[in-house]
Amino acid sequence: MRDRVDELGGKRSEAAEGSRRATDAQHAKGKLTARERIGILLDERSFNEVEQLRRHRATGFGLEAKRPYTDGVITGWGTVEGRTVFVYAHDFRIFGGALGEAHATKIHKIMDMALSAGAPLVSLNDGAGARIQEGVSALAGYGGIFQRNTKASGVIPQISVMLGPCAGGAAYSPALTDFVFMVRETSQMFITGPDVVRAVTGEEITQNGLGGADVHAETSGVAHFAYDDEKTCLEDVRYLLSLLPRNNRESPPSTPSTDPADRRTPRLLDLVPLDPMRAYDMRAVVEEIVDDREHMEVHERWATSVLCTLARLDGEVVGIVANQPQAQAGVLDIHSSEKAARFVQMCDAFNIPLVTLVDVPGFLPGVAQEHGGIIRHGAKLLYAYCNATVPRIQLIVRKAYGGAYIVMDSRSIGADLSYAWPANEIAVMGAEGAANVVFRREIAMSDHPDSTRAQLVKEYKAELMHPYYAAERGLVDDVIDPADTRRTLIRGLAMLRDKHVDLPARKHGNPPA
């Protein structure tokens, strides 16, 4: 038996250590090995590996002579801050992390285990796509991954961490997950690479220019987070996991807060200008409200006219959606509507209450927006809010005009509570635009149209846009002192903690595409 145990130890050592030459090559690229990455992601000594000694059984093209243990993917489970997390990590040192039949079967197994156990799944992606030598078997392996991604969607958190190349069909698995992390210079995602692009379209572009971290974080919106190095990236994956529940049957983990729940926020009185045309940074408002000024912004650099972030209020996780006046005056456009809708859906799926901070001048006008489908994309956000059953609180910070007011979780579409600051303006449109429509004839007939317009704008504001107009009609539950914002939100969320909604029986909805 001792001899057999020694033999087992040798095989485990071979599987764990791999080729020194391949390890050095990985480090030379500025990349960690798969096991080093898992060591950063999971709590120390918590990793339990599954099928470490798995080897492929393919033949042809020299494969039968090369059958390394793990077959290029490390799978198992461990803990992050004491909570179970499942993980698979491509090992680029073996077949370039390419997916074959055995490789895919290992991933399928760990995905099934994560779903059965009701625990998050993290994929550490660093692979060269399908293993060409195995042909259609490799492609079928990807199909099994996509099917499981879809089955687990909204049931367990799924996080994709891009730490190397991800091309072709392989890129669809991260796109099906809840969050995508990328590392600059070393990770890329694209359906067709630069060589194919050059051959088909004649365009010259580098791998990073086509599908690098900054491209997907700023332009395409595929990546939710982008980092300069792997260690920082993986540490933030750990932080994100600390804000998410294990599955859709649980609430996010709460933590004791040292930030007093009744802390006043008088600084908000000076952060937001009264003039609705003046810009300010909504992040400063969020930081003043949340626990210890800490929050984790999702899609920080894409569709920047809306801000989506995870934070805590009195130790409880909340999702915050807020217009950002610093970018395009905080308008809703195609991308910001899609960004906010996806975030609202994620929060609703994982029992994260929603707080919506409103300062919106409307939807972005223009031919490009209309032809690009702003109606369809704006409806995505409307659908997401209307469909959400988690506690929902709306706070109108300054202005809320037109259809954008309705879409930003108004009382009319189901917000549980709606508050407003004393300077709020809720109207079909801004006073100047409204006066030009309502009093067009009077202005045109006036001997002094400018002064007449100014007077009529003033009258319109006094009649329909004063801060208490919505409160008098029950569309706002209360007008509050900005200094009481944190306390008011925490009390409202505490009251709503056990909220329950019964939805109509249906297979699923049919949201705008």
Short mmCIF file of C-alpha atoms in Angstrom, two decimals:
data_model
loop_
_atom_site.label_atom_id
_atom_site.label_comp_id
_atom_site.label_asym_id
_atom_site.label_seq_id
_atom_site.Cartn_x
_atom_site.Cartn_y
_atom_site.Cartn_z
CA MET A 1 0.00 0.00 0.00
CA ARG A 2 2.86 2.37 0.78
CA ASP A 3 4.24 1.83 -2.71
CA ARG A 4 0.85 2.55 -4.20
CA VAL A 5 0.53 5.73 -2.12
CA ASP A 6 3.97 6.83 -3.29
CA GLU A 7 2.90 6.20 -6.87
CA LEU A 8 -0.23 8.30 -6.32
CA GLY A 9 1.89 11.08 -4.87
CA GLY A 10 4.08 11.08 -7.95
CA LYS A 11 1.11 11.35 -10.28
CA ARG A 12 -0.41 14.17 -8.23
CA SER A 13 2.91 16.01 -8.23
CA GLU A 14 3.19 15.62 -12.01
CA ALA A 15 -0.34 16.91 -12.48
CA ALA A 16 0.13 19.86 -10.15
CA GLU A 17 3.56 21.02 -11.25
CA GLY A 18 3.34 20.54 -15.00
CA SER A 19 6.15 21.51 -17.32
CA ARG A 20 8.75 23.90 -15.90
CA ARG A 21 9.43 25.20 -19.39
CA ALA A 22 5.73 25.91 -19.99
CA THR A 23 5.45 27.56 -16.58
CA ASP A 24 8.39 29.85 -17.36
CA ALA A 25 6.82 30.74 -20.70
CA GLN A 26 3.56 31.65 -18.95
CA HIS A 27 5.39 33.87 -16.47
CA ALA A 28 7.41 35.47 -19.27
CA LYS A 29 4.12 36.74 -20.75
CA GLY A 30 3.32 38.44 -17.43
CA LYS A 31 0.66 35.81 -16.67
CA LEU A 32 0.13 33.60 -13.64
CA THR A 33 -0.46 29.88 -13.92
CA ALA A 34 -3.94 28.47 -13.40
CA ARG A 35 -3.07 27.17 -9.93
CA GLU A 36 -1.53 30.47 -8.90
CA ARG A 37 -4.74 32.21 -9.94
CA ILE A 38 -6.88 29.80 -7.95
CA GLY A 39 -4.61 30.41 -4.96
CA ILE A 40 -5.38 34.16 -5.09
CA LEU A 41 -9.10 33.71 -5.72
CA LEU A 42 -9.87 31.21 -2.97
CA ASP A 43 -9.23 31.20 0.77
CA GLU A 44 -5.86 29.69 1.64
CA ARG A 45 -5.74 25.87 1.51
CA SER A 46 -9.47 25.63 0.77
CA PHE A 47 -9.28 24.29 -2.79
CA ASN A 48 -10.57 20.77 -3.45
CA GLU A 49 -9.69 19.56 -6.93
CA VAL A 50 -11.96 17.32 -9.00
CA GLU A 51 -10.66 14.91 -11.67
CA GLN A 52 -7.05 15.97 -11.37
CA LEU A 53 -5.91 12.74 -13.04
CA ARG A 54 -8.31 12.97 -16.00
CA ARG A 55 -6.65 12.46 -19.41
CA HIS A 56 -8.04 12.61 -22.93
CA ARG A 57 -8.59 9.49 -25.01
CA ALA A 58 -8.36 11.07 -28.44
CA THR A 59 -6.18 9.59 -31.15
CA GLY A 60 -4.66 10.92 -34.34
CA PHE A 61 -2.45 13.91 -35.10
CA GLY A 62 -0.04 12.73 -32.40
CA LEU A 63 -2.52 13.15 -29.55
CA GLU A 64 -2.20 9.54 -28.40
CA ALA A 65 1.43 10.23 -27.50
CA LYS A 66 0.61 13.32 -25.44
CA ARG A 67 -1.85 12.71 -22.62
CA PRO A 68 -1.07 15.08 -19.72
CA TYR A 69 -3.05 14.94 -16.49
CA THR A 70 -5.90 17.51 -16.05
CA ASP A 71 -6.20 17.79 -19.87
CA GLY A 72 -5.64 21.53 -19.64
CA VAL A 73 -8.33 22.57 -17.16
CA ILE A 74 -8.32 22.59 -13.36
CA THR A 75 -11.72 22.14 -11.72
CA GLY A 76 -12.92 22.05 -8.12
CA TRP A 77 -14.35 24.04 -5.27
CA GLY A 78 -13.13 26.08 -2.32
CA THR A 79 -14.23 29.02 -0.24
CA VAL A 80 -14.18 32.82 -0.48
CA GLU A 81 -14.53 34.39 2.96
CA GLY A 82 -15.73 31.02 4.19
CA ARG A 83 -18.50 30.56 1.59
CA THR A 84 -18.37 27.78 -1.02
CA VAL A 85 -17.40 28.77 -4.58
CA PHE A 86 -16.87 26.47 -7.58
CA VAL A 87 -14.15 27.25 -10.09
CA TYR A 88 -12.62 26.04 -13.31
CA ALA A 89 -9.39 27.44 -14.72
CA HIS A 90 -7.90 26.84 -18.15
CA ASP A 91 -4.24 25.81 -17.95
CA PHE A 92 -2.60 27.47 -20.94
CA ARG A 93 0.54 25.38 -20.38
CA ILE A 94 -1.32 22.28 -21.64
CA PHE A 95 -2.55 22.38 -25.25
CA GLY A 96 -2.76 26.17 -24.91
CA GLY A 97 -5.84 25.66 -22.72
CA ALA A 98 -7.74 24.44 -25.80
CA LEU A 99 -10.97 22.59 -25.16
CA GLY A 100 -11.31 18.93 -26.07
CA GLU A 101 -13.82 16.26 -25.10
CA ALA A 102 -12.31 15.34 -21.71
CA HIS A 103 -11.59 19.00 -20.94
CA ALA A 104 -15.22 19.92 -21.67
CA THR A 105 -16.58 17.00 -19.64
CA LYS A 106 -14.67 18.24 -16.59
CA ILE A 107 -16.17 21.71 -17.00
CA HIS A 108 -19.67 20.27 -17.46
CA LYS A 109 -19.27 18.29 -14.26
CA ILE A 110 -18.17 21.23 -12.13
CA MET A 111 -20.96 23.42 -13.56
CA ASP A 112 -23.51 20.74 -12.67
CA MET A 113 -22.03 20.50 -9.17
CA ALA A 114 -22.24 24.27 -8.68
CA LEU A 115 -25.89 24.33 -9.73
CA SER A 116 -26.77 21.34 -7.53
CA ALA A 117 -24.97 22.81 -4.52
CA GLY A 118 -26.43 26.28 -5.12
CA ALA A 119 -23.06 28.04 -5.06
CA PRO A 120 -21.38 30.63 -7.32
CA LEU A 121 -19.29 29.55 -10.31
CA VAL A 122 -16.13 31.39 -11.37
CA SER A 123 -14.38 30.59 -14.65
CA LEU A 124 -10.76 31.65 -15.13
CA ASN A 125 -10.46 31.81 -18.90
CA ASP A 126 -7.12 31.47 -20.68
CA GLY A 127 -7.62 29.17 -23.64
CA ALA A 128 -6.99 28.95 -27.36
CA GLY A 129 -10.52 27.84 -28.23
CA ALA A 130 -11.59 24.45 -29.51
CA ARG A 131 -8.95 21.72 -29.84
CA ILE A 132 -8.78 21.41 -33.61
CA GLN A 133 -7.40 17.86 -33.52
CA GLU A 134 -10.60 16.62 -31.84
CA GLY A 135 -12.93 18.17 -34.38
CA VAL A 136 -16.67 18.20 -33.71
CA SER A 137 -16.27 16.65 -30.25
CA ALA A 138 -14.66 19.90 -29.10
CA LEU A 139 -17.48 21.98 -30.59
CA ALA A 140 -20.07 19.81 -28.85
CA GLY A 141 -18.22 20.47 -25.60
CA TYR A 142 -18.84 24.21 -25.99
CA GLY A 143 -22.52 23.55 -26.63
CA GLY A 144 -22.73 21.77 -23.28
CA ILE A 145 -21.13 24.74 -21.53
CA PHE A 146 -23.54 27.23 -23.13
CA GLN A 147 -26.53 25.11 -22.18
CA ARG A 148 -25.40 24.98 -18.55
CA ASN A 149 -24.65 28.73 -18.49
CA THR A 150 -28.23 29.34 -19.55
CA LYS A 151 -29.71 26.84 -17.12
CA ALA A 152 -27.79 28.42 -14.22
CA SER A 153 -28.65 32.00 -15.24
CA GLY A 154 -30.45 33.77 -12.43
CA VAL A 155 -30.02 30.73 -10.17
CA ILE A 156 -26.37 31.02 -9.11
CA PRO A 157 -23.95 33.91 -9.71
CA GLN A 158 -21.68 33.20 -12.69
CA ILE A 159 -18.48 35.22 -13.06
CA SER A 160 -16.09 35.03 -16.02
CA VAL A 161 -12.52 36.23 -15.54
CA MET A 162 -10.65 36.73 -18.81
CA LEU A 163 -6.92 36.18 -18.27
CA GLY A 164 -5.82 35.29 -21.79
CA PRO A 165 -7.24 34.84 -25.28
CA CYS A 166 -10.88 33.89 -25.83
CA ALA A 167 -11.83 33.61 -29.48
CA GLY A 168 -14.62 32.25 -31.62
CA GLY A 169 -17.48 30.36 -30.02
CA ALA A 170 -15.63 30.31 -26.70
CA ALA A 171 -16.50 33.99 -26.23
CA TYR A 172 -20.19 33.22 -25.89
CA SER A 173 -19.86 31.53 -22.51
CA PRO A 174 -18.59 34.72 -20.78
CA ALA A 175 -21.32 36.69 -22.57
CA LEU A 176 -23.92 34.41 -20.97
CA THR A 177 -22.62 34.96 -17.44
CA ASP A 178 -23.48 37.71 -14.95
CA PHE A 179 -20.12 39.51 -14.81
CA VAL A 180 -17.02 39.65 -17.02
CA PHE A 181 -13.62 40.74 -15.68
CA MET A 182 -10.68 41.46 -18.02
CA VAL A 183 -6.97 42.24 -17.64
CA ARG A 184 -5.32 44.76 -19.94
CA GLU A 185 -2.74 43.62 -22.49
CA THR A 186 -3.07 39.90 -21.68
CA SER A 187 -6.77 39.16 -22.26
CA GLN A 188 -8.73 39.49 -25.49
CA MET A 189 -12.20 38.46 -26.65
CA PHE A 190 -13.43 38.36 -30.23
CA ILE A 191 -15.49 36.17 -32.53
CA THR A 192 -13.04 36.47 -35.43
CA GLY A 193 -9.41 37.46 -34.94
CA PRO A 194 -7.37 40.18 -36.67
CA ASP A 195 -6.20 37.84 -39.46
CA VAL A 196 -9.75 36.95 -40.47
CA VAL A 197 -10.84 40.59 -40.20
CA ARG A 198 -7.98 41.59 -42.47
CA ALA A 199 -8.80 38.88 -45.01
CA VAL A 200 -12.53 39.66 -45.13
CA THR A 201 -12.69 43.44 -44.71
CA GLY A 202 -9.14 44.62 -45.33
CA GLU A 203 -9.05 46.33 -41.93
CA GLU A 204 -5.74 46.28 -40.07
CA ILE A 205 -6.04 45.96 -36.30
CA THR A 206 -4.18 44.41 -33.37
CA GLN A 207 -5.64 41.81 -31.01
CA ASN A 208 -5.98 44.37 -28.22
CA GLY A 209 -7.41 46.95 -30.58
CA LEU A 210 -10.02 44.44 -31.71
CA GLY A 211 -10.97 42.81 -28.44
CA GLY A 212 -8.81 44.01 -25.56
CA ALA A 213 -9.95 44.91 -22.07
CA ASP A 214 -10.32 48.64 -22.73
CA VAL A 215 -12.31 48.04 -25.93
CA HIS A 216 -14.81 45.84 -24.12
CA ALA A 217 -14.94 48.03 -21.01
CA GLU A 218 -15.48 51.31 -22.90
CA THR A 219 -16.89 50.57 -26.36
CA SER A 220 -18.71 47.24 -26.60
CA GLY A 221 -19.86 46.89 -23.00
CA VAL A 222 -18.92 43.19 -22.98
CA ALA A 223 -16.60 43.62 -19.97
CA HIS A 224 -17.96 44.92 -16.66
CA PHE A 225 -14.52 45.48 -15.10
CA ALA A 226 -10.97 46.01 -16.46
CA TYR A 227 -7.68 45.86 -14.53
CA ASP A 228 -3.97 46.36 -15.02
CA ASP A 229 -2.90 43.12 -13.35
CA GLU A 230 -4.26 39.69 -12.48
CA LYS A 231 -3.85 39.95 -8.70
CA THR A 232 -5.96 43.12 -8.40
CA CYS A 233 -8.53 41.62 -10.74
CA LEU A 234 -8.89 38.42 -8.70
CA GLU A 235 -9.04 40.33 -5.42
CA ASP A 236 -11.98 42.32 -6.81
CA VAL A 237 -13.68 39.07 -7.87
CA ARG A 238 -13.47 38.07 -4.21
CA TYR A 239 -14.98 41.41 -3.19
CA LEU A 240 -17.82 41.04 -5.67
CA LEU A 241 -18.57 37.55 -4.34
CA SER A 242 -18.85 39.04 -0.84
CA LEU A 243 -21.73 41.21 -2.13
CA LEU A 244 -23.66 38.40 -3.81
CA PRO A 245 -25.79 35.60 -2.35
CA ARG A 246 -24.83 31.99 -2.95
CA ASN A 247 -27.96 31.49 -5.05
CA ASN A 248 -31.38 32.94 -5.86
CA ARG A 249 -32.98 31.39 -2.78
CA GLU A 250 -30.83 33.39 -0.38
CA SER A 251 -30.34 37.04 0.45
CA PRO A 252 -26.96 38.71 0.01
CA PRO A 253 -24.71 38.42 3.07
CA SER A 254 -25.14 41.20 5.61
CA THR A 255 -22.28 42.51 7.71
CA PRO A 256 -22.19 44.62 10.87
CA SER A 257 -21.69 48.27 9.92
CA THR A 258 -19.67 50.79 11.88
CA ASP A 259 -21.24 53.59 9.83
CA PRO A 260 -24.26 54.79 11.88
CA ALA A 261 -27.62 54.12 10.23
CA ASP A 262 -28.91 57.52 11.37
CA ARG A 263 -25.86 59.42 10.12
CA ARG A 264 -26.98 62.71 8.61
CA THR A 265 -25.72 63.75 5.18
CA PRO A 266 -25.67 67.57 5.21
CA ARG A 267 -22.95 67.64 2.55
CA LEU A 268 -25.61 66.65 0.00
CA LEU A 269 -27.09 70.16 0.39
CA ASP A 270 -24.03 71.56 -1.36
CA LEU A 271 -23.20 68.72 -3.78
CA VAL A 272 -26.21 69.14 -6.05
CA PRO A 273 -26.69 72.58 -7.70
CA LEU A 274 -30.23 74.01 -7.80
CA ASP A 275 -29.79 75.00 -11.44
CA PRO A 276 -30.98 71.93 -13.42
CA MET A 277 -28.54 72.83 -16.22
CA ARG A 278 -25.44 72.55 -14.06
CA ALA A 279 -23.49 69.29 -13.94
CA TYR A 280 -22.16 67.47 -10.88
CA ASP A 281 -20.77 64.01 -10.10
CA MET A 282 -23.48 61.61 -8.92
CA ARG A 283 -20.75 59.33 -7.53
CA ALA A 284 -20.17 61.89 -4.80
CA VAL A 285 -23.86 61.66 -3.87
CA VAL A 286 -23.68 57.84 -3.76
CA GLU A 287 -20.53 57.89 -1.64
CA GLU A 288 -22.11 60.27 0.84
CA ILE A 289 -25.07 57.93 1.32
CA VAL A 290 -23.59 54.41 1.42
CA ASP A 291 -21.67 52.69 4.22
CA ASP A 292 -18.09 53.93 4.60
CA ARG A 293 -18.25 55.59 1.13
CA GLU A 294 -17.55 52.17 -0.44
CA HIS A 295 -19.24 50.87 -3.57
CA MET A 296 -18.38 48.66 -6.55
CA GLU A 297 -19.39 50.24 -9.82
CA VAL A 298 -20.40 47.95 -12.69
CA HIS A 299 -19.61 49.02 -16.27
CA GLU A 300 -17.93 52.15 -14.93
CA ARG A 301 -16.55 53.22 -18.31
CA TRP A 302 -19.37 52.18 -20.63
CA ALA A 303 -22.64 54.07 -21.12
CA THR A 304 -21.50 56.61 -18.54
CA SER A 305 -24.69 58.70 -18.44
CA VAL A 306 -26.09 56.16 -15.98
CA LEU A 307 -24.30 54.79 -12.94
CA CYS A 308 -24.89 51.23 -11.67
CA THR A 309 -23.17 50.15 -8.49
CA LEU A 310 -23.32 47.70 -5.59
CA ALA A 311 -22.95 49.03 -2.06
CA ARG A 312 -24.19 48.54 1.50
CA LEU A 313 -26.65 50.52 3.58
CA ASP A 314 -26.48 49.66 7.27
CA GLY A 315 -24.60 46.49 6.34
CA GLU A 316 -27.19 45.29 3.80
CA VAL A 317 -26.32 45.01 0.10
CA VAL A 318 -28.20 47.29 -2.31
CA GLY A 319 -28.02 47.94 -6.02
CA ILE A 320 -28.01 51.62 -6.96
CA VAL A 321 -29.05 52.94 -10.37
CA ALA A 322 -28.47 56.66 -10.85
CA ASN A 323 -28.41 59.17 -13.65
CA GLN A 324 -24.98 60.80 -14.03
CA PRO A 325 -25.35 64.53 -14.88
CA GLN A 326 -21.60 64.71 -15.47
CA ALA A 327 -22.00 62.63 -18.66
CA GLN A 328 -24.42 63.82 -21.37
CA ALA A 329 -26.44 65.58 -18.65
CA GLY A 330 -27.58 62.17 -17.38
CA VAL A 331 -29.80 61.34 -20.35
CA LEU A 332 -30.98 57.83 -21.10
CA ASP A 333 -29.79 56.56 -24.48
CA ILE A 334 -29.53 53.16 -26.15
CA HIS A 335 -26.48 51.96 -24.24
CA SER A 336 -27.34 53.41 -20.82
CA SER A 337 -30.84 51.92 -21.01
CA GLU A 338 -29.41 48.51 -21.81
CA LYS A 339 -26.77 48.81 -19.09
CA ALA A 340 -29.27 49.76 -16.39
CA ALA A 341 -31.78 47.10 -17.51
CA ARG A 342 -29.20 44.33 -17.23
CA PHE A 343 -28.16 45.56 -13.79
CA VAL A 344 -31.77 45.74 -12.55
CA GLN A 345 -32.37 42.18 -13.78
CA MET A 346 -29.26 40.92 -12.01
CA CYS A 347 -30.25 42.57 -8.74
CA ASP A 348 -33.78 41.19 -8.98
CA ALA A 349 -32.50 37.68 -9.76
CA PHE A 350 -30.29 37.65 -6.66
CA ASN A 351 -32.57 39.39 -4.17
CA ILE A 352 -30.66 42.67 -4.04
CA PRO A 353 -32.91 45.68 -3.21
CA LEU A 354 -32.84 48.57 -5.67
CA VAL A 355 -32.36 52.27 -4.95
CA THR A 356 -32.83 54.58 -7.94
CA LEU A 357 -31.45 58.13 -7.81
CA VAL A 358 -33.16 60.24 -10.46
CA ASP A 359 -31.86 63.36 -12.18
CA VAL A 360 -32.83 62.81 -15.79
CA PRO A 361 -33.65 65.32 -18.56
CA GLY A 362 -35.21 62.64 -20.76
CA PHE A 363 -34.18 60.25 -23.53
CA LEU A 364 -31.45 61.35 -25.92
CA PRO A 365 -33.05 62.73 -29.11
CA GLY A 366 -31.65 62.23 -32.59
CA VAL A 367 -31.86 60.24 -35.79
CA ALA A 368 -29.09 57.84 -34.73
CA GLN A 369 -30.91 57.01 -31.51
CA GLU A 370 -34.28 56.51 -33.17
CA HIS A 371 -32.86 54.41 -35.99
CA GLY A 372 -30.74 52.48 -33.49
CA GLY A 373 -33.85 51.43 -31.60
CA ILE A 374 -34.04 53.70 -28.57
CA ILE A 375 -37.70 52.69 -28.20
CA ARG A 376 -36.75 49.04 -28.00
CA HIS A 377 -33.77 49.59 -25.71
CA GLY A 378 -35.61 52.02 -23.45
CA ALA A 379 -38.34 49.41 -23.14
CA LYS A 380 -35.74 46.95 -21.81
CA LEU A 381 -35.21 49.16 -18.77
CA LEU A 382 -38.94 49.68 -18.35
CA TYR A 383 -39.53 45.92 -18.54
CA ALA A 384 -36.75 45.17 -16.06
CA TYR A 385 -38.16 47.53 -13.43
CA CYS A 386 -41.77 46.46 -13.97
CA ASN A 387 -40.74 42.81 -13.64
CA ALA A 388 -38.59 43.30 -10.51
CA THR A 389 -40.00 41.99 -7.22
CA VAL A 390 -37.22 43.10 -4.86
CA PRO A 391 -37.69 46.15 -2.59
CA ARG A 392 -37.51 49.29 -4.75
CA ILE A 393 -37.04 52.88 -3.60
CA GLN A 394 -36.93 55.89 -5.92
CA LEU A 395 -35.33 59.19 -4.90
CA ILE A 396 -35.75 62.21 -7.17
CA VAL A 397 -32.63 64.24 -6.58
CA ARG A 398 -33.33 67.17 -8.88
CA LYS A 399 -35.26 66.80 -12.14
CA ALA A 400 -37.29 64.03 -13.77
CA TYR A 401 -38.71 64.81 -17.18
CA GLY A 402 -40.95 62.95 -19.59
CA GLY A 403 -40.93 59.22 -20.24
CA ALA A 404 -37.52 58.95 -18.60
CA TYR A 405 -39.14 59.84 -15.26
CA ILE A 406 -41.53 56.93 -15.63
CA VAL A 407 -38.81 54.51 -16.70
CA MET A 408 -36.53 55.39 -13.77
CA ASP A 409 -38.66 53.33 -11.34
CA SER A 410 -41.51 55.75 -10.72
CA ARG A 411 -44.41 54.90 -8.43
CA SER A 412 -46.57 54.25 -11.49
CA ILE A 413 -44.45 51.25 -12.52
CA GLY A 414 -44.19 49.73 -9.07
CA ALA A 415 -41.62 51.49 -6.87
CA ASP A 416 -42.51 50.70 -3.26
CA LEU A 417 -41.47 54.11 -1.99
CA SER A 418 -40.74 57.37 -3.77
CA TYR A 419 -38.97 60.29 -2.14
CA ALA A 420 -37.89 63.67 -3.47
CA TRP A 421 -35.60 66.47 -2.38
CA PRO A 422 -37.15 69.95 -2.02
CA ALA A 423 -35.72 71.19 -5.32
CA ASN A 424 -37.22 68.38 -7.42
CA GLU A 425 -38.93 69.07 -10.73
CA ILE A 426 -41.20 66.37 -12.17
CA ALA A 427 -42.77 67.30 -15.50
CA VAL A 428 -43.44 66.20 -19.05
CA MET A 429 -40.46 68.32 -20.12
CA GLY A 430 -38.37 71.25 -18.95
CA ALA A 431 -40.16 74.53 -18.33
CA GLU A 432 -38.58 76.30 -21.32
CA GLY A 433 -39.58 73.58 -23.76
CA ALA A 434 -43.04 73.26 -22.23
CA ALA A 435 -43.67 77.00 -22.43
CA ASN A 436 -42.67 77.05 -26.09
CA VAL A 437 -45.31 74.40 -26.79
CA VAL A 438 -48.13 75.47 -24.45
CA PHE A 439 -47.78 79.22 -25.01
CA ARG A 440 -46.56 79.20 -28.60
CA ARG A 441 -49.31 81.52 -29.82
CA GLU A 442 -48.96 84.01 -26.95
CA ILE A 443 -45.21 84.24 -27.46
CA ALA A 444 -45.54 84.63 -31.23
CA MET A 445 -48.10 87.45 -30.85
CA SER A 446 -46.16 89.31 -28.21
CA ASP A 447 -44.34 92.55 -28.98
CA HIS A 448 -41.59 91.39 -26.64
CA PRO A 449 -41.38 87.60 -27.14
CA ASP A 450 -38.30 87.06 -24.99
CA SER A 451 -39.70 88.77 -21.92
CA THR A 452 -43.10 87.16 -22.51
CA ARG A 453 -41.48 83.72 -22.76
CA ALA A 454 -39.53 84.33 -19.54
CA GLN A 455 -42.70 85.37 -17.71
CA LEU A 456 -44.68 82.38 -18.98
CA VAL A 457 -41.85 79.99 -18.08
CA LYS A 458 -41.93 81.39 -14.55
CA GLU A 459 -45.70 80.92 -14.36
CA TYR A 460 -45.48 77.35 -15.69
CA LYS A 461 -42.86 76.46 -13.08
CA ALA A 462 -44.94 77.97 -10.29
CA GLU A 463 -48.07 76.12 -11.39
CA LEU A 464 -46.84 72.66 -12.41
CA MET A 465 -43.18 72.22 -11.47
CA HIS A 466 -43.00 73.17 -7.83
CA PRO A 467 -41.49 70.51 -5.53
CA TYR A 468 -44.80 69.56 -3.90
CA TYR A 469 -46.91 69.07 -7.03
CA ALA A 470 -46.16 65.32 -7.18
CA ALA A 471 -46.45 64.93 -3.40
CA GLU A 472 -49.92 66.52 -3.41
CA ARG A 473 -51.02 63.88 -5.93
CA GLY A 474 -49.50 60.91 -4.11
CA LEU A 475 -46.83 60.27 -6.74
CA VAL A 476 -44.12 61.03 -4.17
CA ASP A 477 -44.44 59.61 -0.67
CA ASP A 478 -42.51 62.41 0.98
CA VAL A 479 -40.31 65.40 0.29
CA ILE A 480 -37.25 65.00 2.49
CA ASP A 481 -34.31 67.04 3.70
CA PRO A 482 -31.24 65.83 1.74
CA ALA A 483 -29.42 65.58 5.06
CA ASP A 484 -31.86 62.81 6.05
CA THR A 485 -31.35 60.78 2.89
CA ARG A 486 -29.26 57.94 4.31
CA ARG A 487 -31.52 57.49 7.32
CA THR A 488 -34.67 57.59 5.18
CA LEU A 489 -33.39 54.99 2.71
CA ILE A 490 -32.24 52.63 5.47
CA ARG A 491 -35.57 52.82 7.28
CA GLY A 492 -37.50 52.23 4.06
CA LEU A 493 -35.37 49.23 3.11
CA ALA A 494 -35.71 47.75 6.60
CA MET A 495 -39.49 47.96 6.32
CA LEU A 496 -39.41 46.31 2.90
CA ARG A 497 -37.00 43.52 3.83
CA ASP A 498 -39.67 40.81 3.90
CA LYS A 499 -41.50 42.04 0.80
CA HIS A 500 -43.19 39.25 -1.16
CA VAL A 501 -44.79 39.44 -4.59
CA ASP A 502 -46.73 36.72 -6.40
CA LEU A 503 -46.24 36.92 -10.15
CA PRO A 504 -48.71 35.56 -12.72
CA ALA A 505 -48.17 31.92 -13.70
CA ARG A 506 -46.15 31.87 -16.91
CA LYS A 507 -43.28 30.04 -18.51
CA HIS A 508 -41.32 33.26 -18.87
CA GLY A 509 -41.83 36.78 -20.11
CA ASN A 510 -40.96 38.01 -23.59
CA PRO A 511 -38.84 41.11 -22.94
CA PRO A 512 -37.84 43.57 -25.68
CA ALA A 513 -34.91 42.19 -27.68
#
